[in-house]
Amino acid sequence: MVIRRRVHRIRKRPKRFTRGMKKTLFLFLVFVFLLFTALGVRIYTLNRDNGDAYKKQVFSQQSYTNKVLNYRRGAIKDRNGTILAQSVRKFNLILEPRTILADPEVKADTLAMIARYFSFDTGIIEQILAEHPESMYQHVEGLKELTRKQISGFQEEIEENKKKKKDKKKIQGVWFEEIFTREYPLDTICANVVGFTSSENQGTYGVEGSYNDRLNGKNGREYGYFDANMDFQRTVKKAMNGNSVVLTLDANVQRIVEQQIKKYNKDVGAKNIGVLVMNPKNGEILAMASQNSYNLNEPRDLSLMYTQEEIAGMDEETTTKNLMTMWSNFCIAHDYEPGSTFKPFTVAAALDEGTVKDSDSFACSGVRNVAGTEIHCAVRSGHGVVSLQQSLMESCNSALMKIGEDLGRTNFSKYNKIFGFGQRTGIDLPGESAGLIHTEEELNPVELATSSFGQTQTVTMVQMAAGFSSLLNGGNYYQPHIVKEIQNENGAVVESTEPVVVKRTVSEATSRLIRKYMKATVEEGTAKPAQVKGYSIGGKTGTAEKRPVTDKKYLVSFIGCVPAEDPQVVVYVIIDEPNVEDQAHSTYATEYASKIMKKILPFLGIYSDATETPTPSAEDGQPAENEPAQEDGQQKENDPEPEDGKPAEGTPTEEE
């Protein structure tokens, strides 16, 4: 009986896990599942939308680096390897304020070290730290573009500091960023050809501008940070340095030309002077200079061309205009009426078309009536009867007007284009002008007459030199160019500029006659003052009266070649408004050209019998001075004026 009762009591005991409890537990589990699901979804969306920001926040709490590795812009060299432009390695001091501020003792030691090595006011650094306490990259004005010598002592301290244990380090949060600055070792030499760069390595004017993409490289980058195990994780993408540009210019010749321009301005003076030296057999420019010059290391400094008083009086617009004039390359950007240096082109066109022969002669009475307009020759009394060769030797306008008339406006217009006038040559420099010529329809009798001897049409120096070269070399018009080749950072040639014959201008027979006429013009004609002892010179003079004619302002010029029989060099000189009372004499240009040729020909490998091979001086090949006794631009007393006579007032042309 007792046993049964116990069993009964046990069976009657209530259950501990009821149905209601199960239901409650189920609901709780569902809630927890939904909660974790919602949390997972939230984490996913946060990571998707803001993951990068959170990663940056995590990295910001660690020591890390993210440096730009700057490329080196390529150099610009002359044909002999002389450096005209180069990028020099410099260093900027960089602060990491958050690292420095993490430890007051480190901060004090680091600032004291900066003050000791650079004699620098730490108050400036204190201000940077206060304004940017969380930054890891801050420049310091006054501690930029430092040389390796300037930073070497401090760098040694940093290296020694790195070897110490963490708790003993005294210098932290300071490092040096490597940069490159553009420098021009020769200052003003080749300024208008080379050009300059902005602080962002963007070329402005000259070769720096036209070859900017080849000179520039690509920046690299260094990424690094200390991970949770304090291991430095680092990734480096190297910078790609730019290519170097080798010019056709000869720095020795360029220096001589620029020195002679300065000397002429000192002794005589002119509104402007331009000199261009070219190889007629391949289109290479060997020298190109003008009175407009500046220091490439200080391109906004106008003091080489203007006095301090003049600069102080300039408003912003005038300053900008004068800077652009100073930076421009006169030899390619300025157009002008050439005068009688154009006459060989008219004669060559007529010879090639068969409208004139070497044996022809022309009568010159001193004036020619063209469609009711009297146009005078330089010699008012007339040259009498002249041969075709003498028409160039004596620079007879009357003969040239007859030659132009027989050639006709259709052919004259055609040869204008064949010789490249009225169009850009395509030289590899920015800012080239096309000049302005008459269309065929505009070449009425008077315009045709005046154009035949180089008036009422405008040209550029590079157009004249390129066209004249084709008259001398057998009729091949080479595209003028300033760049010889492109080299990579190791000096290997990656691109070479081959001579490009753009077109044929005249026949070999015509070219041979023009060479003969040019030689006779220097030996017996108006260009006698261009002679250089020991050399065979050919060439033509020019005297162009500028508009308005009442001002009596002239541009005088000479274009010549050496040696006359087989030209290796073309030299073109213009003097715009020489500072003399009577400007209308090409003698100023011919004598000046003679002085230049005498100095530069040996450096170009063209020697007379009495010339020894020159040895450039230690200063970047600066030639030794050997000035002739006669001053630049001064005509010798009692010398007959080669181009006797001057234009009559009121005539529509500027005759020689």
XYZ file of C-alpha atoms in Angstrom:
656
model
C 0.000 0.000 0.000
C 2.759 2.431 0.856
C 4.597 1.794 -2.330
C 1.567 2.430 -4.493
C 0.907 5.723 -2.836
C 4.470 6.925 -3.578
C 4.140 5.993 -7.152
C 0.904 7.785 -7.378
C 2.411 10.910 -5.947
C 5.237 10.795 -8.404
C 2.895 10.447 -11.355
C 0.852 13.350 -10.206
C 3.949 15.744 -10.018
C 3.421 18.693 -12.469
C 5.717 19.008 -15.641
C 8.477 21.657 -15.468
C 8.664 22.522 -19.262
C 5.135 23.388 -20.270
C 3.744 24.075 -23.669
C 3.575 27.783 -22.851
C 7.215 27.788 -21.965
C 8.113 26.171 -25.253
C 6.155 28.779 -27.077
C 7.875 31.554 -25.201
C 11.289 30.048 -25.877
C 10.504 29.721 -29.564
C 9.456 33.324 -29.791
C 12.600 34.374 -27.981
C 14.789 32.391 -30.368
C 12.981 33.928 -33.327
C 13.586 37.381 -31.876
C 17.272 36.678 -31.336
C 17.592 35.345 -34.895
C 15.869 38.393 -36.317
C 18.055 40.642 -34.198
C 21.265 39.036 -35.456
C 19.925 39.064 -38.989
C 19.188 42.779 -38.721
C 22.624 43.359 -37.214
C 24.278 41.433 -40.052
C 22.344 43.396 -42.633
C 23.340 46.625 -40.911
C 27.021 45.672 -40.847
C 26.852 44.741 -44.515
C 25.259 48.053 -45.524
C 27.705 50.064 -43.403
C 30.645 48.253 -44.944
C 29.218 48.671 -48.425
C 28.487 52.385 -48.068
C 31.191 53.541 -45.667
C 33.768 50.782 -45.622
C 36.570 52.881 -47.093
C 35.976 55.665 -44.613
C 36.124 53.247 -41.687
C 39.270 51.656 -43.071
C 40.888 55.076 -43.317
C 39.862 55.780 -39.748
C 41.502 52.562 -38.617
C 44.665 53.325 -40.569
C 44.679 56.849 -39.185
C 45.203 55.333 -35.748
C 48.343 53.559 -36.974
C 51.702 54.854 -38.258
C 51.595 54.840 -42.053
C 53.070 56.537 -45.129
C 51.597 57.568 -48.448
C 54.295 59.384 -50.392
C 54.321 60.723 -53.946
C 57.571 59.801 -55.692
C 58.253 62.677 -58.077
C 59.645 62.033 -61.546
C 62.622 63.902 -62.939
C 61.804 66.045 -65.985
C 64.201 65.391 -68.849
C 67.080 67.715 -69.656
C 67.469 69.963 -72.701
C 70.938 69.862 -74.291
C 72.641 71.439 -77.271
C 74.024 69.298 -80.095
C 77.340 68.857 -78.212
C 75.758 67.796 -74.920
C 75.933 71.164 -73.141
C 73.116 71.331 -70.582
C 70.640 74.141 -71.272
C 67.909 72.990 -68.868
C 67.898 70.351 -66.149
C 65.886 69.204 -63.150
C 67.907 69.256 -59.934
C 67.053 67.081 -56.909
C 65.938 69.101 -53.871
C 64.143 68.262 -50.617
C 61.143 69.608 -48.688
C 60.993 69.098 -44.921
C 57.703 67.384 -44.025
C 56.060 67.354 -40.572
C 53.670 64.752 -39.090
C 51.937 66.829 -36.388
C 49.999 63.921 -34.850
C 53.203 61.915 -34.370
C 55.089 64.877 -32.924
C 52.266 65.825 -30.530
C 51.926 62.274 -29.186
C 54.849 62.801 -26.795
C 55.776 66.221 -25.314
C 59.400 65.156 -24.852
C 59.671 63.994 -28.473
C 58.104 67.250 -29.602
C 60.613 69.350 -27.663
C 63.611 67.363 -28.915
C 62.405 67.326 -32.535
C 61.775 71.078 -32.647
C 65.104 71.797 -30.970
C 66.874 69.669 -33.568
C 65.165 71.516 -36.441
C 66.102 74.868 -34.937
C 69.730 73.768 -34.466
C 70.314 72.397 -37.952
C 68.346 74.939 -39.986
C 68.496 78.046 -37.751
C 64.733 78.079 -38.039
C 62.082 79.801 -35.915
C 60.257 76.986 -34.118
C 57.338 79.330 -33.491
C 56.302 78.740 -37.126
C 56.327 74.985 -36.510
C 54.354 75.408 -33.277
C 51.693 77.243 -35.265
C 51.515 74.444 -37.863
C 51.160 71.835 -35.099
C 48.383 73.847 -33.426
C 46.453 74.375 -36.669
C 46.795 70.779 -37.941
C 47.110 68.505 -34.870
C 45.730 65.408 -36.638
C 47.637 65.810 -39.893
C 50.360 63.442 -41.043
C 51.698 65.658 -43.870
C 52.532 69.365 -43.610
C 55.017 71.504 -45.544
C 57.003 74.192 -43.760
C 57.506 77.482 -45.586
C 61.188 78.320 -45.440
C 62.222 74.678 -45.370
C 61.479 73.882 -48.998
C 63.853 73.143 -51.887
C 66.729 72.302 -49.573
C 69.933 70.881 -51.022
C 71.391 67.545 -50.014
C 74.211 69.373 -48.279
C 71.723 71.360 -46.215
C 69.867 68.284 -44.980
C 72.759 65.815 -44.631
C 73.455 66.495 -40.935
C 69.811 66.279 -39.956
C 69.360 63.100 -41.998
C 72.254 61.478 -40.140
C 70.548 62.312 -36.856
C 67.330 60.695 -38.105
C 69.202 57.529 -39.139
C 70.912 57.303 -35.754
C 67.561 57.891 -34.092
C 66.006 54.978 -35.986
C 68.552 52.586 -34.488
C 67.491 53.438 -30.936
C 64.826 51.609 -29.027
C 61.328 53.029 -29.179
C 61.368 54.507 -25.691
C 64.671 56.314 -26.353
C 63.814 57.911 -29.707
C 64.068 61.679 -29.618
C 63.230 62.674 -33.225
C 59.910 61.626 -34.666
C 57.395 62.908 -37.213
C 59.920 64.542 -39.548
C 61.095 63.359 -42.968
C 62.279 64.777 -46.289
C 60.248 64.699 -49.492
C 62.338 64.441 -52.664
C 61.411 66.933 -55.387
C 63.016 68.316 -58.547
C 63.401 71.969 -59.473
C 64.087 73.299 -62.975
C 67.384 75.108 -63.459
C 69.031 76.731 -66.479
C 72.827 76.720 -66.099
C 73.484 79.258 -68.881
C 70.863 81.755 -67.633
C 70.041 83.856 -70.729
C 71.650 81.716 -73.452
C 69.010 80.268 -75.820
C 66.232 81.763 -73.670
C 63.730 82.312 -76.498
C 64.396 78.841 -77.889
C 64.438 76.846 -74.638
C 61.472 78.435 -72.824
C 60.699 77.761 -69.156
C 58.366 75.766 -66.887
C 55.757 76.502 -64.264
C 55.925 75.053 -60.739
C 53.749 72.160 -61.987
C 56.336 71.111 -64.597
C 54.295 72.535 -67.452
C 56.434 73.939 -70.243
C 55.867 77.519 -71.361
C 57.156 78.806 -74.697
C 60.069 77.315 -76.605
C 61.150 73.691 -76.486
C 59.877 73.388 -72.910
C 56.391 74.026 -74.290
C 56.460 72.193 -77.623
C 58.136 69.057 -76.181
C 56.413 69.165 -72.790
C 54.909 65.656 -73.058
C 58.250 64.055 -73.910
C 60.151 65.926 -71.204
C 57.651 65.041 -68.498
C 57.467 61.630 -66.870
C 54.966 60.023 -64.463
C 54.942 60.213 -60.685
C 55.284 57.073 -58.607
C 53.882 56.382 -55.134
C 54.937 54.638 -51.952
C 52.343 53.119 -49.609
C 53.212 51.706 -46.199
C 51.932 51.135 -42.654
C 52.669 49.190 -39.483
C 50.237 46.304 -39.052
C 48.933 44.793 -35.794
C 52.214 42.881 -35.363
C 54.182 46.111 -35.893
C 55.543 44.800 -39.186
C 55.998 47.494 -41.824
C 53.931 46.685 -44.896
C 55.188 48.616 -47.917
C 54.305 48.910 -51.614
C 56.320 51.033 -54.068
C 55.336 52.085 -57.588
C 58.432 53.672 -59.103
C 58.357 57.042 -60.850
C 58.983 57.126 -64.599
C 61.466 59.883 -65.469
C 61.045 62.062 -68.560
C 63.110 61.911 -71.745
C 65.823 64.420 -72.599
C 65.714 66.589 -75.728
C 68.872 67.225 -77.752
C 68.742 70.372 -79.885
C 70.355 71.139 -83.216
C 71.671 74.376 -81.683
C 75.337 74.866 -80.898
C 75.618 76.666 -77.549
C 79.021 78.138 -78.486
C 77.623 79.665 -81.670
C 74.499 80.815 -79.848
C 76.605 82.501 -77.169
C 78.693 84.343 -79.754
C 75.575 85.557 -81.567
C 73.979 86.787 -78.341
C 77.201 88.522 -77.301
C 77.332 90.302 -80.651
C 73.717 91.419 -80.295
C 74.513 92.909 -76.876
C 77.618 94.586 -78.233
C 75.783 96.158 -81.152
C 73.107 97.481 -78.815
C 75.749 98.939 -76.551
C 77.712 100.550 -79.384
C 74.907 101.572 -81.759
C 71.477 100.355 -80.638
C 68.381 99.259 -82.545
C 64.704 98.602 -81.979
C 65.403 94.911 -82.500
C 68.027 92.594 -83.924
C 67.511 89.059 -85.181
C 70.103 86.474 -86.165
C 69.403 83.008 -87.544
C 72.038 80.415 -88.500
C 70.897 77.322 -90.390
C 72.306 74.264 -92.136
C 70.909 74.511 -95.716
C 71.487 70.800 -96.354
C 69.151 69.421 -93.678
C 67.098 72.239 -92.115
C 68.871 72.200 -88.725
C 68.811 75.498 -86.820
C 72.319 76.136 -85.449
C 71.596 79.450 -83.708
C 68.532 81.619 -83.264
C 68.587 84.819 -81.233
C 67.144 88.301 -80.943
C 67.326 91.366 -78.769
C 64.343 90.089 -76.766
C 65.968 88.042 -74.036
C 65.559 87.196 -70.358
C 67.011 85.083 -67.575
C 65.445 81.630 -67.754
C 65.866 81.247 -63.982
C 63.863 84.465 -63.432
C 61.439 84.513 -66.395
C 59.232 87.276 -64.979
C 62.113 89.672 -64.443
C 61.890 92.459 -67.035
C 65.100 94.166 -65.953
C 67.160 92.891 -68.905
C 64.951 94.883 -71.282
C 63.606 97.769 -69.186
C 64.911 100.135 -66.525
C 63.558 99.961 -62.983
C 61.761 103.270 -63.574
C 60.044 101.868 -66.677
C 59.041 98.699 -64.834
C 57.654 100.690 -61.906
C 55.486 102.702 -64.300
C 53.884 99.657 -65.956
C 50.303 98.697 -65.131
C 49.255 95.036 -65.092
C 48.163 95.000 -68.742
C 51.393 96.619 -69.952
C 53.501 94.271 -67.829
C 51.758 91.231 -69.295
C 52.179 92.551 -72.840
C 55.876 93.252 -72.307
C 56.439 89.825 -70.750
C 54.845 88.106 -73.743
C 57.008 90.152 -76.118
C 60.104 89.285 -74.108
C 59.259 85.555 -74.077
C 58.361 85.321 -77.783
C 60.875 84.134 -80.368
C 61.395 87.046 -82.762
C 62.881 84.811 -85.474
C 59.648 82.853 -85.914
C 56.914 85.051 -84.421
C 57.574 88.467 -86.005
C 56.753 89.208 -89.637
C 58.064 92.165 -91.641
C 58.688 93.352 -95.204
C 62.032 91.813 -96.224
C 63.188 94.308 -98.853
C 65.768 93.261 -101.432
C 66.731 89.975 -99.766
C 63.553 88.781 -101.511
C 64.954 89.491 -104.990
C 66.766 86.132 -105.424
C 63.381 84.396 -105.056
C 61.851 86.442 -107.889
C 64.852 85.805 -110.141
C 64.859 82.061 -109.319
C 61.136 81.761 -110.123
C 61.627 83.526 -113.466
C 64.602 81.314 -114.342
C 62.667 78.168 -113.515
C 59.648 79.295 -115.546
C 61.841 80.300 -118.489
C 60.610 83.906 -118.564
C 64.201 85.103 -118.131
C 67.623 83.748 -119.121
C 71.106 84.152 -117.678
C 72.084 86.120 -120.777
C 69.236 88.664 -120.539
C 69.850 92.334 -119.815
C 67.656 95.164 -118.539
C 67.643 98.929 -118.954
C 67.362 101.035 -115.797
C 66.703 104.764 -116.061
C 66.114 105.152 -112.325
C 62.329 105.077 -112.516
C 59.646 102.837 -113.959
C 56.059 103.768 -114.723
C 53.727 100.992 -113.592
C 50.044 101.498 -114.370
C 50.438 105.264 -114.024
C 52.536 105.080 -110.827
C 56.212 106.025 -110.889
C 58.345 103.652 -108.843
C 61.964 104.661 -108.402
C 65.129 102.636 -108.260
C 67.594 103.203 -105.428
C 69.931 104.950 -107.870
C 67.829 107.886 -109.104
C 70.046 108.384 -112.135
C 69.611 104.733 -113.055
C 71.963 101.767 -113.358
C 71.961 101.848 -117.156
C 71.979 98.425 -118.807
C 72.462 95.559 -116.328
C 72.695 91.816 -116.818
C 70.563 89.376 -114.830
C 73.478 88.792 -112.469
C 74.052 92.538 -112.099
C 70.376 93.097 -111.312
C 71.056 91.253 -108.028
C 74.625 92.497 -107.556
C 73.512 96.135 -107.839
C 70.064 95.484 -106.349
C 68.265 97.141 -109.272
C 64.554 97.604 -108.613
C 63.781 98.515 -112.222
C 65.179 95.213 -113.483
C 63.271 93.242 -110.835
C 60.003 94.991 -111.709
C 60.476 93.956 -115.364
C 61.323 90.378 -114.308
C 58.223 90.266 -112.089
C 56.021 91.664 -114.856
C 57.233 89.014 -117.330
C 56.785 86.279 -114.731
C 53.156 87.346 -114.272
C 50.953 87.344 -111.225
C 49.837 83.719 -111.613
C 53.381 82.362 -111.565
C 54.503 84.878 -108.941
C 51.693 83.759 -106.642
C 52.486 80.102 -107.329
C 56.151 80.514 -106.396
C 55.253 82.489 -103.284
C 53.592 79.327 -102.048
C 56.332 77.030 -103.361
C 58.933 78.997 -101.388
C 56.749 78.764 -98.277
C 55.695 82.392 -97.906
C 52.294 83.089 -96.363
C 52.348 79.735 -94.515
C 54.022 78.341 -91.412
C 57.163 76.297 -91.978
C 56.138 73.759 -89.341
C 59.245 74.309 -87.222
C 58.964 72.435 -83.918
C 58.559 75.573 -81.810
C 55.353 77.287 -80.627
C 54.168 80.718 -81.716
C 55.165 80.687 -85.386
C 53.655 83.378 -87.607
C 52.634 82.777 -91.234
C 53.341 86.250 -92.580
C 51.041 87.943 -95.089
C 51.276 87.735 -98.878
C 49.056 88.936 -101.719
C 46.582 86.536 -103.253
C 46.790 86.157 -107.016
C 43.730 88.419 -107.397
C 45.413 91.139 -105.301
C 48.561 91.158 -107.439
C 47.626 94.098 -109.623
C 50.474 95.711 -111.636
C 51.692 97.978 -108.801
C 51.474 95.238 -106.158
C 53.262 92.799 -108.461
C 56.003 95.359 -109.127
C 56.618 96.195 -105.459
C 56.363 92.558 -104.330
C 59.000 91.547 -106.880
C 61.663 93.386 -104.861
C 60.362 92.532 -101.399
C 57.805 95.179 -100.419
C 54.105 95.064 -99.473
C 54.369 91.406 -98.384
C 55.539 90.166 -94.994
C 57.686 87.170 -94.088
C 59.401 85.674 -91.041
C 63.101 85.030 -90.583
C 62.647 81.264 -90.523
C 60.626 81.395 -93.764
C 63.356 83.385 -95.484
C 66.161 81.132 -94.231
C 64.359 77.928 -95.226
C 63.423 79.238 -98.677
C 66.876 80.717 -99.314
C 68.474 77.401 -98.319
C 66.452 75.661 -101.020
C 67.720 78.160 -103.614
C 71.286 77.212 -102.698
C 71.180 73.447 -102.116
C 69.818 72.378 -105.500
C 66.130 73.054 -104.865
C 65.328 70.901 -101.817
C 63.090 72.623 -99.266
C 63.936 71.086 -95.898
C 61.552 71.577 -93.013
C 63.445 73.684 -90.465
C 63.742 72.029 -87.060
C 65.312 72.698 -83.679
C 65.347 69.195 -82.132
C 67.940 66.650 -83.203
C 66.900 63.648 -81.091
C 65.118 62.397 -77.970
C 67.025 60.358 -75.366
C 65.773 58.302 -72.441
C 67.147 58.766 -68.923
C 70.026 56.397 -69.699
C 71.113 58.411 -72.744
C 69.842 55.951 -75.343
C 68.274 57.538 -78.446
C 64.560 56.731 -78.574
C 63.612 59.131 -81.356
C 65.686 60.835 -84.028
C 64.670 63.745 -86.270
C 65.571 62.890 -89.828
C 65.824 65.670 -92.443
C 62.491 66.062 -94.229
C 62.420 67.303 -97.820
C 58.996 68.899 -97.969
C 59.116 69.811 -101.660
C 61.233 70.855 -104.611
C 61.362 74.587 -105.218
C 63.713 75.139 -108.178
C 65.889 73.095 -110.512
C 69.555 72.317 -109.947
C 70.432 74.571 -112.896
C 68.592 77.520 -111.344
C 70.198 76.807 -107.957
C 73.645 76.817 -109.539
C 73.027 80.248 -111.098
C 71.699 81.701 -107.825
C 74.843 80.520 -106.003
C 76.946 82.213 -108.690
C 74.954 85.465 -108.428
C 75.143 85.496 -104.613
C 78.918 85.060 -104.673
C 79.296 87.906 -107.170
C 77.082 90.139 -105.010
C 79.473 89.790 -102.065
C 82.652 89.949 -104.130
C 81.695 92.846 -106.421
C 78.211 94.114 -105.540
C 76.248 95.726 -102.731
C 77.208 93.079 -100.157
C 80.980 93.690 -100.196
C 81.081 94.583 -96.470
C 79.930 91.018 -95.701
C 83.269 89.581 -96.841
C 85.334 87.547 -94.378
C 89.025 87.123 -95.108
C 89.863 83.590 -96.152
C 86.251 82.586 -96.866
C 84.095 82.421 -99.978
C 80.861 84.210 -99.039
C 77.656 84.605 -101.030
C 74.615 86.667 -100.103
C 72.141 89.469 -100.649
C 71.417 92.734 -98.852
C 68.068 94.268 -97.958
C 66.788 97.733 -97.004
C 63.051 97.906 -96.310
C 61.274 101.172 -95.551
C 58.695 100.657 -92.820
C 55.146 101.966 -92.733
C 54.287 104.812 -92.587
C 56.943 105.933 -95.067
C 56.871 109.471 -93.668
C 58.584 108.203 -90.494
C 61.727 107.259 -92.445
C 62.246 104.076 -90.397
C 64.087 101.156 -91.985
C 64.784 97.474 -91.460
C 68.154 96.521 -92.936
C 69.292 92.964 -93.499
C 71.726 90.499 -95.033
C 71.194 86.844 -95.917
C 74.261 84.878 -96.916
C 75.959 81.513 -97.168
C 79.370 79.892 -96.659
C 81.119 78.625 -98.699
C 79.439 80.235 -101.683
C 80.106 77.345 -104.095
C 78.718 74.616 -101.812
C 76.918 76.268 -98.866
C 77.194 74.534 -95.494
C 75.804 77.407 -93.432
C 73.182 80.104 -94.046
C 73.413 83.255 -91.912
C 70.526 85.729 -91.820
C 70.773 89.045 -89.982
C 68.208 91.808 -89.630
C 68.593 95.106 -87.789
C 65.246 96.767 -87.197
C 65.581 100.557 -86.974
C 69.299 100.969 -86.207
C 69.882 103.873 -83.863
C 71.491 106.147 -86.436
C 70.302 109.297 -88.132
C 70.215 107.791 -91.620
C 68.963 104.200 -91.342
C 68.562 103.455 -95.060
C 71.860 101.627 -95.572
C 72.233 97.865 -95.575
C 75.921 98.346 -94.708
C 74.939 98.231 -91.034
C 73.685 94.674 -91.530
C 76.439 93.447 -93.864
C 79.291 94.633 -91.641
C 77.524 93.155 -88.616
C 77.021 89.822 -90.431
C 80.717 89.765 -91.338
C 81.710 90.094 -87.677
C 79.369 87.274 -86.677
C 80.535 84.938 -89.445
C 84.179 85.567 -88.642
C 83.569 84.365 -85.088
C 81.159 81.469 -85.580
C 82.495 79.731 -88.699
C 85.445 78.040 -86.934
C 83.096 76.730 -84.247
C 80.967 75.210 -87.007
C 83.945 73.399 -88.470
C 84.352 75.738 -91.444
C 87.902 77.084 -91.564
C 89.838 79.498 -93.725
C 93.439 78.778 -94.614
C 94.636 80.982 -91.763
C 92.179 79.704 -89.139
C 93.182 77.280 -86.422
C 90.705 74.994 -84.725
C 89.282 76.938 -81.726
C 89.390 75.533 -78.218
C 86.306 76.425 -76.151
C 87.031 77.868 -72.723
C 86.194 76.087 -69.483
C 83.067 78.164 -68.979
C 80.629 76.035 -70.916
C 82.536 76.535 -74.127
C 82.447 80.335 -73.993
C 84.447 81.577 -76.967
C 87.342 83.895 -76.378
C 86.727 87.487 -77.320
C 88.572 88.692 -80.413
C 86.780 91.834 -81.418
C 87.683 93.535 -84.691
C 88.951 97.090 -84.392
C 85.951 98.557 -86.191
C 82.842 99.039 -84.045
C 79.653 97.155 -84.933
C 77.367 98.954 -87.331
C 79.792 101.857 -87.989
C 80.533 102.545 -91.602
C 84.162 103.284 -92.383
C 84.895 106.842 -93.350
C 85.233 107.497 -97.066
C 83.863 104.053 -97.920
C 81.421 104.302 -100.830
C 77.844 103.404 -99.868
C 77.294 100.008 -101.546
C 73.633 100.685 -102.197
C 74.063 104.186 -103.447
C 71.045 106.399 -103.145
C 67.889 106.080 -101.125
C 64.169 105.991 -101.879
C 62.475 109.136 -103.009
C 59.859 110.601 -100.716
C 56.311 109.643 -101.485
C 57.123 106.508 -103.478
C 54.951 103.532 -102.546
C 57.954 101.270 -102.001
C 61.198 101.030 -100.082
C 63.865 100.537 -102.693
C 67.514 99.830 -102.197
